[in-house]
PDB file of N, CA and C in Angstrom:
ATOM      1  N   MET T  25       1.107  -1.256  -0.204  1.00  0.00           N
ATOM      2  CA  MET T  25      -0.144   0.106   0.068  1.00  0.00           C
ATOM      3  C   MET T  25       0.911   1.112   0.101  1.00  0.00           C
ATOM      4  N   LEU T  26       0.359   2.324  -0.901  1.00  0.00           N
ATOM      5  CA  LEU T  26       1.289   3.481  -0.983  1.00  0.00           C
ATOM      6  C   LEU T  26       0.494   4.509   0.041  1.00  0.00           C
ATOM      7  N   LEU T  27       1.606   4.628   0.699  1.00  0.00           N
ATOM      8  CA  LEU T  27       1.423   6.345   1.442  1.00  0.00           C
ATOM      9  C   LEU T  27       1.392   7.380   0.703  1.00  0.00           C
ATOM     10  N   ILE T  28       2.101   7.421  -0.297  1.00  0.00           N
ATOM     11  CA  ILE T  28       2.040   8.415  -0.958  1.00  0.00           C
ATOM     12  C   ILE T  28       2.149   7.810  -2.344  1.00  0.00           C
ATOM     13  N   SER T  29       1.732   9.073  -3.311  1.00  0.00           N
ATOM     14  CA  SER T  29       1.444   8.934  -4.698  1.00  0.00           C
ATOM     15  C   SER T  29       2.514   8.419  -5.493  1.00  0.00           C
ATOM     16  N   LEU T  30       2.818   8.124  -6.623  1.00  0.00           N
ATOM     17  CA  LEU T  30       4.091   8.183  -7.487  1.00  0.00           C
ATOM     18  C   LEU T  30       4.248   9.666  -7.992  1.00  0.00           C
ATOM     19  N   SER T  31       3.038  10.428  -8.108  1.00  0.00           N
ATOM     20  CA  SER T  31       3.358  11.996  -9.009  1.00  0.00           C
ATOM     21  C   SER T  31       4.262  12.321  -7.706  1.00  0.00           C
ATOM     22  N   LYS T  32       3.496  12.237  -6.514  1.00  0.00           N
ATOM     23  CA  LYS T  32       4.353  13.320  -5.323  1.00  0.00           C
ATOM     24  C   LYS T  32       5.935  12.834  -5.188  1.00  0.00           C
ATOM     25  N   VAL T  33       6.066  11.871  -5.209  1.00  0.00           N
ATOM     26  CA  VAL T  33       7.352  11.007  -4.957  1.00  0.00           C
ATOM     27  C   VAL T  33       8.275  11.343  -6.143  1.00  0.00           C
ATOM     28  N   GLN T  34       7.712  11.721  -7.646  1.00  0.00           N
ATOM     29  CA  GLN T  34       8.361  12.238  -8.405  1.00  0.00           C
ATOM     30  C   GLN T  34       8.337  13.486  -8.171  1.00  0.00           C
ATOM     31  N   LYS T  35       7.764  14.301  -7.788  1.00  0.00           N
ATOM     32  CA  LYS T  35       8.207  16.003  -7.706  1.00  0.00           C
ATOM     33  C   LYS T  35       8.882  16.268  -6.528  1.00  0.00           C
ATOM     34  N   LYS T  36       8.789  15.211  -5.538  1.00  0.00           N
ATOM     35  CA  LYS T  36       9.560  15.245  -4.205  1.00  0.00           C
ATOM     36  C   LYS T  36      10.946  15.520  -4.759  1.00  0.00           C
ATOM     37  N   LEU T  37      11.592  14.327  -5.624  1.00  0.00           N
ATOM     38  CA  LEU T  37      12.622  14.017  -6.103  1.00  0.00           C
ATOM     39  C   LEU T  37      12.966  15.116  -6.987  1.00  0.00           C
ATOM     40  N   VAL T  38      12.202  15.460  -7.853  1.00  0.00           N
ATOM     41  CA  VAL T  38      13.134  16.795  -8.610  1.00  0.00           C
ATOM     42  C   VAL T  38      12.768  18.042  -7.765  1.00  0.00           C
ATOM     43  N   ASP T  39      12.372  18.334  -6.777  1.00  0.00           N
ATOM     44  CA  ASP T  39      12.293  19.268  -6.238  1.00  0.00           C
ATOM     45  C   ASP T  39      13.354  19.242  -5.143  1.00  0.00           C
ATOM     46  N   ASN T  40      13.842  18.220  -4.897  1.00  0.00           N
ATOM     47  CA  ASN T  40      15.179  18.099  -4.023  1.00  0.00           C
ATOM     48  C   ASN T  40      16.355  17.928  -4.938  1.00  0.00           C
ATOM     49  N   ILE T  41      16.387  17.604  -6.228  1.00  0.00           N
ATOM     50  CA  ILE T  41      17.600  17.785  -6.812  1.00  0.00           C
ATOM     51  C   ILE T  41      17.855  19.071  -7.155  1.00  0.00           C
ATOM     52  N   ARG T  42      16.646  20.036  -7.493  1.00  0.00           N
ATOM     53  CA  ARG T  42      17.113  20.943  -7.884  1.00  0.00           C
ATOM     54  C   ARG T  42      17.400  22.165  -6.738  1.00  0.00           C
ATOM     55  N   GLU T  43      16.879  21.708  -5.845  1.00  0.00           N
ATOM     56  CA  GLU T  43      17.509  22.267  -4.436  1.00  0.00           C
ATOM     57  C   GLU T  43      18.769  22.589  -4.072  1.00  0.00           C
ATOM     58  N   ARG T  44      19.063  21.249  -4.051  1.00  0.00           N
ATOM     59  CA  ARG T  44      20.472  20.619  -4.382  1.00  0.00           C
ATOM     60  C   ARG T  44      21.277  21.411  -5.202  1.00  0.00           C
ATOM     61  N   ARG T  45      21.173  21.451  -6.551  1.00  0.00           N
ATOM     62  CA  ARG T  45      21.728  22.360  -7.404  1.00  0.00           C
ATOM     63  C   ARG T  45      22.155  23.550  -7.311  1.00  0.00           C
ATOM     64  N   LEU T  46      20.673  24.087  -6.739  1.00  0.00           N
ATOM     65  CA  LEU T  46      20.493  25.403  -6.135  1.00  0.00           C
ATOM     66  C   LEU T  46      21.780  26.170  -5.026  1.00  0.00           C
ATOM     67  N   GLN T  47      21.758  24.894  -3.878  1.00  0.00           N
ATOM     68  CA  GLN T  47      22.514  25.445  -3.001  1.00  0.00           C
ATOM     69  C   GLN T  47      24.155  25.056  -3.201  1.00  0.00           C
ATOM     70  N   MET T  48      24.212  24.452  -4.099  1.00  0.00           N
ATOM     71  CA  MET T  48      25.506  24.322  -4.583  1.00  0.00           C
ATOM     72  C   MET T  48      26.124  25.533  -5.771  1.00  0.00           C
ATOM     73  N   ASN T  49      24.933  26.273  -6.252  1.00  0.00           N
ATOM     74  CA  ASN T  49      25.311  27.592  -6.499  1.00  0.00           C
ATOM     75  C   ASN T  49      25.384  27.330  -8.091  1.00  0.00           C
ATOM     76  N   LEU T  50      24.998  25.651  -8.870  1.00  0.00           N
ATOM     77  CA  LEU T  50      25.049  25.826 -10.165  1.00  0.00           C
ATOM     78  C   LEU T  50      23.658  25.630 -10.778  1.00  0.00           C
ATOM     79  N   THR T  51      23.844  26.139 -12.168  1.00  0.00           N
ATOM     80  CA  THR T  51      23.043  26.405 -13.371  1.00  0.00           C
ATOM     81  C   THR T  51      22.477  25.223 -13.337  1.00  0.00           C
ATOM     82  N   GLN T  52      21.306  25.245 -14.550  1.00  0.00           N
ATOM     83  CA  GLN T  52      21.092  23.954 -15.293  1.00  0.00           C
ATOM     84  C   GLN T  52      22.415  23.525 -15.886  1.00  0.00           C
ATOM     85  N   GLU T  53      23.059  24.388 -16.890  1.00  0.00           N
ATOM     86  CA  GLU T  53      24.038  24.233 -17.612  1.00  0.00           C
ATOM     87  C   GLU T  53      24.996  23.716 -16.869  1.00  0.00           C
ATOM     88  N   GLY T  54      25.550  24.388 -15.841  1.00  0.00           N
ATOM     89  CA  GLY T  54      26.702  24.137 -14.909  1.00  0.00           C
ATOM     90  C   GLY T  54      26.669  22.513 -14.336  1.00  0.00           C
ATOM     91  N   LEU T  55      25.441  22.113 -14.049  1.00  0.00           N
ATOM     92  CA  LEU T  55      24.833  20.964 -13.443  1.00  0.00           C
ATOM     93  C   LEU T  55      24.931  19.692 -14.523  1.00  0.00           C
ATOM     94  N   ALA T  56      24.499  20.367 -15.848  1.00  0.00           N
ATOM     95  CA  ALA T  56      24.522  19.438 -16.918  1.00  0.00           C
ATOM     96  C   ALA T  56      26.151  18.920 -17.540  1.00  0.00           C
ATOM     97  N   GLU T  57      26.716  19.977 -17.485  1.00  0.00           N
ATOM     98  CA  GLU T  57      28.373  19.778 -17.925  1.00  0.00           C
ATOM     99  C   GLU T  57      29.094  18.831 -16.902  1.00  0.00           C
ATOM    100  N   ARG T  58      28.711  19.156 -15.525  1.00  0.00           N
ATOM    101  CA  ARG T  58      29.481  18.410 -14.473  1.00  0.00           C
ATOM    102  C   ARG T  58      28.915  16.980 -14.724  1.00  0.00           C
ATOM    103  N   SER T  59      27.787  16.744 -14.833  1.00  0.00           N
ATOM    104  CA  SER T  59      27.587  15.256 -14.641  1.00  0.00           C
ATOM    105  C   SER T  59      27.253  14.503 -15.838  1.00  0.00           C
ATOM    106  N   GLY T  60      27.478  15.313 -16.926  1.00  0.00           N
ATOM    107  CA  GLY T  60      27.437  14.570 -18.115  1.00  0.00           C
ATOM    108  C   GLY T  60      25.876  14.613 -18.683  1.00  0.00           C
ATOM    109  N   VAL T  61      25.113  15.032 -18.045  1.00  0.00           N
ATOM    110  CA  VAL T  61      23.883  14.756 -18.375  1.00  0.00           C
ATOM    111  C   VAL T  61      23.335  15.663 -19.646  1.00  0.00           C
ATOM    112  N   PRO T  62      22.408  15.422 -20.847  1.00  0.00           N
ATOM    113  CA  PRO T  62      22.627  16.537 -21.599  1.00  0.00           C
ATOM    114  C   PRO T  62      21.743  17.629 -21.012  1.00  0.00           C
ATOM    115  N   LEU T  63      21.733  18.835 -21.357  1.00  0.00           N
ATOM    116  CA  LEU T  63      21.276  20.247 -20.929  1.00  0.00           C
ATOM    117  C   LEU T  63      19.244  19.688 -21.073  1.00  0.00           C
ATOM    118  N   PRO T  64      19.016  19.661 -22.481  1.00  0.00           N
ATOM    119  CA  PRO T  64      17.994  19.312 -22.838  1.00  0.00           C
ATOM    120  C   PRO T  64      17.152  17.955 -21.944  1.00  0.00           C
ATOM    121  N   THR T  65      17.806  16.940 -21.519  1.00  0.00           N
ATOM    122  CA  THR T  65      17.402  15.918 -20.488  1.00  0.00           C
ATOM    123  C   THR T  65      17.239  16.493 -19.021  1.00  0.00           C
ATOM    124  N   LEU T  66      18.281  17.334 -18.585  1.00  0.00           N
ATOM    125  CA  LEU T  66      18.326  17.910 -17.300  1.00  0.00           C
ATOM    126  C   LEU T  66      16.808  18.795 -17.174  1.00  0.00           C
ATOM    127  N   ARG T  67      16.663  19.739 -18.218  1.00  0.00           N
ATOM    128  CA  ARG T  67      15.534  20.561 -18.188  1.00  0.00           C
ATOM    129  C   ARG T  67      14.410  19.976 -18.159  1.00  0.00           C
ATOM    130  N   LYS T  68      14.261  18.704 -18.906  1.00  0.00           N
ATOM    131  CA  LYS T  68      13.077  17.833 -19.261  1.00  0.00           C
ATOM    132  C   LYS T  68      12.534  17.474 -17.836  1.00  0.00           C
ATOM    133  N   PHE T  69      13.795  16.983 -16.845  1.00  0.00           N
ATOM    134  CA  PHE T  69      13.787  16.377 -15.681  1.00  0.00           C
ATOM    135  C   PHE T  69      13.136  17.517 -14.662  1.00  0.00           C
ATOM    136  N   GLU T  70      13.695  18.682 -14.697  1.00  0.00           N
ATOM    137  CA  GLU T  70      13.484  19.435 -13.792  1.00  0.00           C
ATOM    138  C   GLU T  70      11.865  20.099 -14.171  1.00  0.00           C
ATOM    139  N   GLN T  71      10.998  20.189 -15.267  1.00  0.00           N
ATOM    140  CA  GLN T  71      10.105  20.642 -15.848  1.00  0.00           C
ATOM    141  C   GLN T  71       8.878  19.640 -15.640  1.00  0.00           C
ATOM    142  N   LYS T  72       9.005  17.884 -15.708  1.00  0.00           N
ATOM    143  CA  LYS T  72       8.275  16.829 -15.948  1.00  0.00           C
ATOM    144  C   LYS T  72       8.372  16.038 -14.842  1.00  0.00           C
ATOM    145  N   GLY T  73       9.867  15.797 -14.891  1.00  0.00           N
ATOM    146  CA  GLY T  73      10.255  14.701 -13.912  1.00  0.00           C
ATOM    147  C   GLY T  73      10.724  13.454 -14.463  1.00  0.00           C
ATOM    148  N   LEU T  74      10.719  13.670 -15.570  1.00  0.00           N
ATOM    149  CA  LEU T  74      11.004  12.624 -16.462  1.00  0.00           C
ATOM    150  C   LEU T  74      12.961  11.999 -17.063  1.00  0.00           C
ATOM    151  N   ILE T  75      13.319  11.234 -16.433  1.00  0.00           N
ATOM    152  CA  ILE T  75      14.645  10.925 -16.615  1.00  0.00           C
ATOM    153  C   ILE T  75      14.500   9.391 -16.587  1.00  0.00           C
ATOM    154  N   SER T  76      16.102   8.969 -17.394  1.00  0.00           N
ATOM    155  CA  SER T  76      16.722   7.900 -16.898  1.00  0.00           C
ATOM    156  C   SER T  76      17.277   7.485 -16.207  1.00  0.00           C
ATOM    157  N   LEU T  77      17.057   6.094 -15.027  1.00  0.00           N
ATOM    158  CA  LEU T  77      17.550   5.834 -14.232  1.00  0.00           C
ATOM    159  C   LEU T  77      19.413   6.178 -14.417  1.00  0.00           C
ATOM    160  N   ASP T  78      20.143   6.081 -15.405  1.00  0.00           N
ATOM    161  CA  ASP T  78      21.183   6.214 -15.708  1.00  0.00           C
ATOM    162  C   ASP T  78      21.692   7.774 -15.340  1.00  0.00           C
ATOM    163  N   SER T  79      20.501   8.699 -16.162  1.00  0.00           N
ATOM    164  CA  SER T  79      21.090  10.288 -15.909  1.00  0.00           C
ATOM    165  C   SER T  79      20.769  10.515 -14.787  1.00  0.00           C
ATOM    166  N   PHE T  80      19.829  10.013 -13.739  1.00  0.00           N
ATOM    167  CA  PHE T  80      19.570  10.453 -12.243  1.00  0.00           C
ATOM    168  C   PHE T  80      20.770  10.192 -11.405  1.00  0.00           C
ATOM    169  N   LEU T  81      21.471   8.880 -11.590  1.00  0.00           N
ATOM    170  CA  LEU T  81      22.534   8.487 -10.890  1.00  0.00           C
ATOM    171  C   LEU T  81      23.422   9.334 -11.119  1.00  0.00           C
ATOM    172  N   LYS T  82      23.670  10.148 -12.512  1.00  0.00           N
ATOM    173  CA  LYS T  82      24.494  10.822 -12.769  1.00  0.00           C
ATOM    174  C   LYS T  82      24.389  12.167 -11.647  1.00  0.00           C
ATOM    175  N   LEU T  83      23.371  12.904 -11.988  1.00  0.00           N
ATOM    176  CA  LEU T  83      22.917  13.591 -11.079  1.00  0.00           C
ATOM    177  C   LEU T  83      23.404  13.729  -9.357  1.00  0.00           C
ATOM    178  N   LEU T  84      22.784  12.416  -9.196  1.00  0.00           N
ATOM    179  CA  LEU T  84      22.869  12.041  -7.836  1.00  0.00           C
ATOM    180  C   LEU T  84      24.422  12.126  -7.730  1.00  0.00           C
ATOM    181  N   SER T  85      25.399  11.719  -8.776  1.00  0.00           N
ATOM    182  CA  SER T  85      26.668  11.401  -8.300  1.00  0.00           C
ATOM    183  C   SER T  85      27.435  13.141  -7.879  1.00  0.00           C
ATOM    184  N   VAL T  86      26.585  14.170  -8.688  1.00  0.00           N
ATOM    185  CA  VAL T  86      27.170  15.752  -8.454  1.00  0.00           C
ATOM    186  C   VAL T  86      26.372  16.287  -7.529  1.00  0.00           C
ATOM    187  N   VAL T  87      25.372  16.308  -7.263  1.00  0.00           N
ATOM    188  CA  VAL T  87      24.812  17.164  -5.975  1.00  0.00           C
ATOM    189  C   VAL T  87      24.670  16.201  -4.727  1.00  0.00           C
ATOM    190  N   GLY T  88      25.165  15.042  -4.708  1.00  0.00           N
ATOM    191  CA  GLY T  88      25.185  14.179  -3.717  1.00  0.00           C
ATOM    192  C   GLY T  88      23.826  13.244  -3.186  1.00  0.00           C
ATOM    193  N   GLY T  89      23.966  12.364  -2.517  1.00  0.00           N
ATOM    194  CA  GLY T  89      22.830  11.560  -2.575  1.00  0.00           C
ATOM    195  C   GLY T  89      23.049  10.326  -3.176  1.00  0.00           C
ATOM    196  N   LEU T  90      23.696   9.763  -3.981  1.00  0.00           N
ATOM    197  CA  LEU T  90      23.823   8.622  -4.294  1.00  0.00           C
ATOM    198  C   LEU T  90      24.091   7.082  -3.426  1.00  0.00           C
ATOM    199  N   GLU T  91      25.222   7.657  -2.389  1.00  0.00           N
ATOM    200  CA  GLU T  91      25.175   6.654  -1.544  1.00  0.00           C
ATOM    201  C   GLU T  91      24.045   6.289  -0.841  1.00  0.00           C
ATOM    202  N   GLU T  92      23.677   7.395  -0.156  1.00  0.00           N
ATOM    203  CA  GLU T  92      22.473   7.300   0.459  1.00  0.00           C
ATOM    204  C   GLU T  92      21.332   6.594  -0.087  1.00  0.00           C
ATOM    205  N   MET T  93      20.847   7.000  -1.603  1.00  0.00           N
ATOM    206  CA  MET T  93      20.003   6.347  -2.434  1.00  0.00           C
ATOM    207  C   MET T  93      20.517   4.870  -2.448  1.00  0.00           C
ATOM    208  N   VAL T  94      21.815   4.267  -2.668  1.00  0.00           N
ATOM    209  CA  VAL T  94      21.993   2.872  -2.634  1.00  0.00           C
ATOM    210  C   VAL T  94      21.455   2.355  -1.007  1.00  0.00           C
ATOM    211  N   ASP T  95      21.926   2.971   0.234  1.00  0.00           N
ATOM    212  CA  ASP T  95      22.224   2.270   1.253  1.00  0.00           C
ATOM    213  C   ASP T  95      20.514   2.255   1.772  1.00  0.00           C
ATOM    214  N   VAL T  96      19.618   2.965   1.253  1.00  0.00           N
ATOM    215  CA  VAL T  96      18.308   3.164   1.308  1.00  0.00           C
ATOM    216  C   VAL T  96      17.639   1.961   0.477  1.00  0.00           C
ATOM    217  N   LEU T  97      18.068   1.417  -0.653  1.00  0.00           N
ATOM    218  CA  LEU T  97      17.493   0.559  -1.048  1.00  0.00           C
ATOM    219  C   LEU T  97      17.573  -1.003  -0.983  1.00  0.00           C
ATOM    220  N   LYS T  98      19.016  -0.977   0.219  1.00  0.00           N
ATOM    221  CA  LYS T  98      19.439  -2.580   0.464  1.00  0.00           C
ATOM    222  C   LYS T  98      18.216  -3.319   1.017  1.00  0.00           C
ATOM    223  N   PRO T  99      18.311  -4.724   0.633  1.00  0.00           N
ATOM    224  CA  PRO T  99      17.377  -5.406   1.395  1.00  0.00           C
ATOM    225  C   PRO T  99      16.929  -5.267   3.219  1.00  0.00           C
ATOM    226  N   LYS T 100      16.038  -5.421   3.666  1.00  0.00           N
ATOM    227  CA  LYS T 100      16.341  -5.368   5.086  1.00  0.00           C
ATOM    228  C   LYS T 100      16.551  -6.689   5.585  1.00  0.00           C
ATOM    229  N   GLU T 101      16.910  -6.421   7.016  1.00  0.00           N
ATOM    230  CA  GLU T 101      17.823  -7.481   7.710  1.00  0.00           C
ATOM    231  C   GLU T 101      16.463  -8.524   8.405  1.00  0.00           C
ATOM    232  N   GLN T 102      16.455  -9.570   8.472  1.00  0.00           N
ATOM    233  CA  GLN T 102      15.415 -10.478   9.047  1.00  0.00           C
ATOM    234  C   GLN T 102      15.351 -10.186  10.349  1.00  0.00           C
ATOM    235  N   ASN T 103      14.119 -10.202  11.209  1.00  0.00           N
ATOM    236  CA  ASN T 103      14.019  -9.928  12.784  1.00  0.00           C
ATOM    237  C   ASN T 103      13.766 -11.466  12.841  1.00  0.00           C
ATOM    238  N   PHE T 104      14.570 -11.914  13.990  1.00  0.00           N
ATOM    239  CA  PHE T 104      14.061 -13.588  14.236  1.00  0.00           C
ATOM    240  C   PHE T 104      13.430 -13.415  15.379  1.00  0.00           C
ATOM    241  N   LYS T 105      12.629 -14.147  15.694  1.00  0.00           N
ATOM    242  CA  LYS T 105      11.560 -14.433  17.130  1.00  0.00           C
ATOM    243  C   LYS T 105      12.224 -15.549  18.090  1.00  0.00           C
ATOM    244  N   SER T 106      12.612 -16.333  17.113  1.00  0.00           N
ATOM    245  CA  SER T 106      13.390 -17.372  18.239  1.00  0.00           C
ATOM    246  C   SER T 106      14.736 -18.348  17.204  1.00  0.00           C
ATOM    247  N   ILE T 107      15.260 -19.128  17.924  1.00  0.00           N
ATOM    248  CA  ILE T 107      16.201 -19.730  17.436  1.00  0.00           C
ATOM    249  C   ILE T 107      15.919 -20.889  16.105  1.00  0.00           C
ATOM    250  N   ASP T 108      14.602 -21.217  16.313  1.00  0.00           N
ATOM    251  CA  ASP T 108      13.832 -21.790  15.422  1.00  0.00           C
ATOM    252  C   ASP T 108      13.599 -21.390  14.088  1.00  0.00           C
ATOM    253  N   ASP T 109      13.563 -19.875  14.372  1.00  0.00           N
ATOM    254  CA  ASP T 109      13.273 -19.159  12.751  1.00  0.00           C
ATOM    255  C   ASP T 109      15.070 -18.603  12.182  1.00  0.00           C
ATOM    256  N   VAL T 110      15.708 -18.705  12.966  1.00  0.00           N
ATOM    257  CA  VAL T 110      17.294 -18.502  12.241  1.00  0.00           C
ATOM    258  C   VAL T 110      17.781 -20.280  12.024  1.00  0.00           C
ATOM    259  N   LEU T 111      17.374 -21.181  12.466  1.00  0.00           N
ATOM    260  CA  LEU T 111      17.754 -22.597  12.066  1.00  0.00           C
ATOM    261  C   LEU T 111      16.889 -22.688  10.821  1.00  0.00           C
ATOM    262  N   LYS T 112      15.622 -21.897  10.372  1.00  0.00           N
ATOM    263  CA  LYS T 112      14.925 -22.306   9.607  1.00  0.00           C
ATOM    264  C   LYS T 112      15.655 -21.183   8.215  1.00  0.00           C
ATOM    265  N   SER T 113      15.930 -20.420   8.508  1.00  0.00           N
ATOM    266  CA  SER T 113      16.482 -19.590   7.600  1.00  0.00           C
ATOM    267  C   SER T 113      17.783 -20.026   6.785  1.00  0.00           C
ATOM    268  N   GLU T 114      18.718 -20.481   7.798  1.00  0.00           N
ATOM    269  CA  GLU T 114      19.626 -21.096   7.126  1.00  0.00           C
ATOM    270  C   GLU T 114      19.437 -22.582   6.680  1.00  0.00           C
ATOM    271  N   GLU T 115      18.268 -23.228   6.299  1.00  0.00           N
ATOM    272  CA  GLU T 115      18.062 -24.317   5.684  1.00  0.00           C
ATOM    273  C   GLU T 115      17.900 -23.670   4.012  1.00  0.00           C
ATOM    274  N   LYS T 116      17.163 -22.492   4.042  1.00  0.00           N
ATOM    275  CA  LYS T 116      16.561 -22.084   2.991  1.00  0.00           C
ATOM    276  C   LYS T 116      17.377 -21.665   1.916  1.00  0.00           C
ATOM    277  N   PRO T 117      17.785 -21.924   0.800  1.00  0.00           N
ATOM    278  CA  PRO T 117      18.947 -21.455   0.004  1.00  0.00           C
ATOM    279  C   PRO T 117      18.070 -20.099  -0.633  1.00  0.00           C
ATOM    280  N   ILE T 118      19.458 -19.157  -0.901  1.00  0.00           N
ATOM    281  CA  ILE T 118      19.202 -17.756  -1.148  1.00  0.00           C
ATOM    282  C   ILE T 118      18.672 -17.788  -2.479  1.00  0.00           C
ATOM    283  N   LYS T 119      17.424 -16.933  -2.666  1.00  0.00           N
ATOM    284  CA  LYS T 119      17.020 -16.635  -3.693  1.00  0.00           C
ATOM    285  C   LYS T 119      17.904 -16.042  -4.699  1.00  0.00           C
ATOM    286  N   LYS T 120      17.539 -16.328  -6.388  1.00  0.00           N
ATOM    287  CA  LYS T 120      18.324 -15.554  -7.273  1.00  0.00           C
ATOM    288  C   LYS T 120      18.003 -14.943  -8.124  1.00  0.00           C
ATOM    289  N   ARG T 121      16.507 -15.624  -8.273  1.00  0.00           N
ATOM    290  CA  ARG T 121      15.478 -15.166  -9.214  1.00  0.00           C
ATOM    291  C   ARG T 121      14.303 -15.395  -8.606  1.00  0.00           C
ATOM    292  N   GLY T 122      13.131 -14.277  -9.159  1.00  0.00           N
ATOM    293  CA  GLY T 122      11.984 -14.470  -8.690  1.00  0.00           C
ATOM    294  C   GLY T 122      10.856 -15.224  -9.281  1.00  0.00           C
ATOM    295  N   ASN T 123       9.672 -15.419  -8.823  1.00  0.00           N
ATOM    296  CA  ASN T 123       8.568 -16.224  -9.498  1.00  0.00           C
ATOM    297  C   ASN T 123       8.059 -15.842 -10.694  1.00  0.00           C
ATOM    298  N   LYS T 124       8.067 -16.566 -11.771  1.00  0.00           N
ATOM    299  CA  LYS T 124       7.390 -16.175 -12.737  1.00  0.00           C
ATOM    300  C   LYS T 124       5.952 -15.631 -12.715  1.00  0.00           C
ATOM    301  N   LYS T 125       5.209 -14.868 -12.850  1.00  0.00           N
ATOM    302  CA  LYS T 125       4.150 -14.556 -12.473  1.00  0.00           C
ATOM    303  C   LYS T 125       3.455 -13.496 -13.941  1.00  0.00           C
TER     304      LYS T 125
END
């Protein structure tokens, strides 16, 4: 269940990147040059929120937040309630693929 709509997340990401750019006193042209993201792509991102993952990561590498993004997306560790849970988890092979659906 989503607590926030995808469009709101998209807008927040755009606003946060723009704010970081401005805090660094960078113009769109300056950020585009430093990141290697074409200026029209950066403008489209700041106007409509549309960008490829590759370009988004390039922007994060300049304005900061790339490491935090990686950390936030790490799988959560299991919380065990008993020693039996620990033993059961050790018996299961680690999944390398999802199920077909």
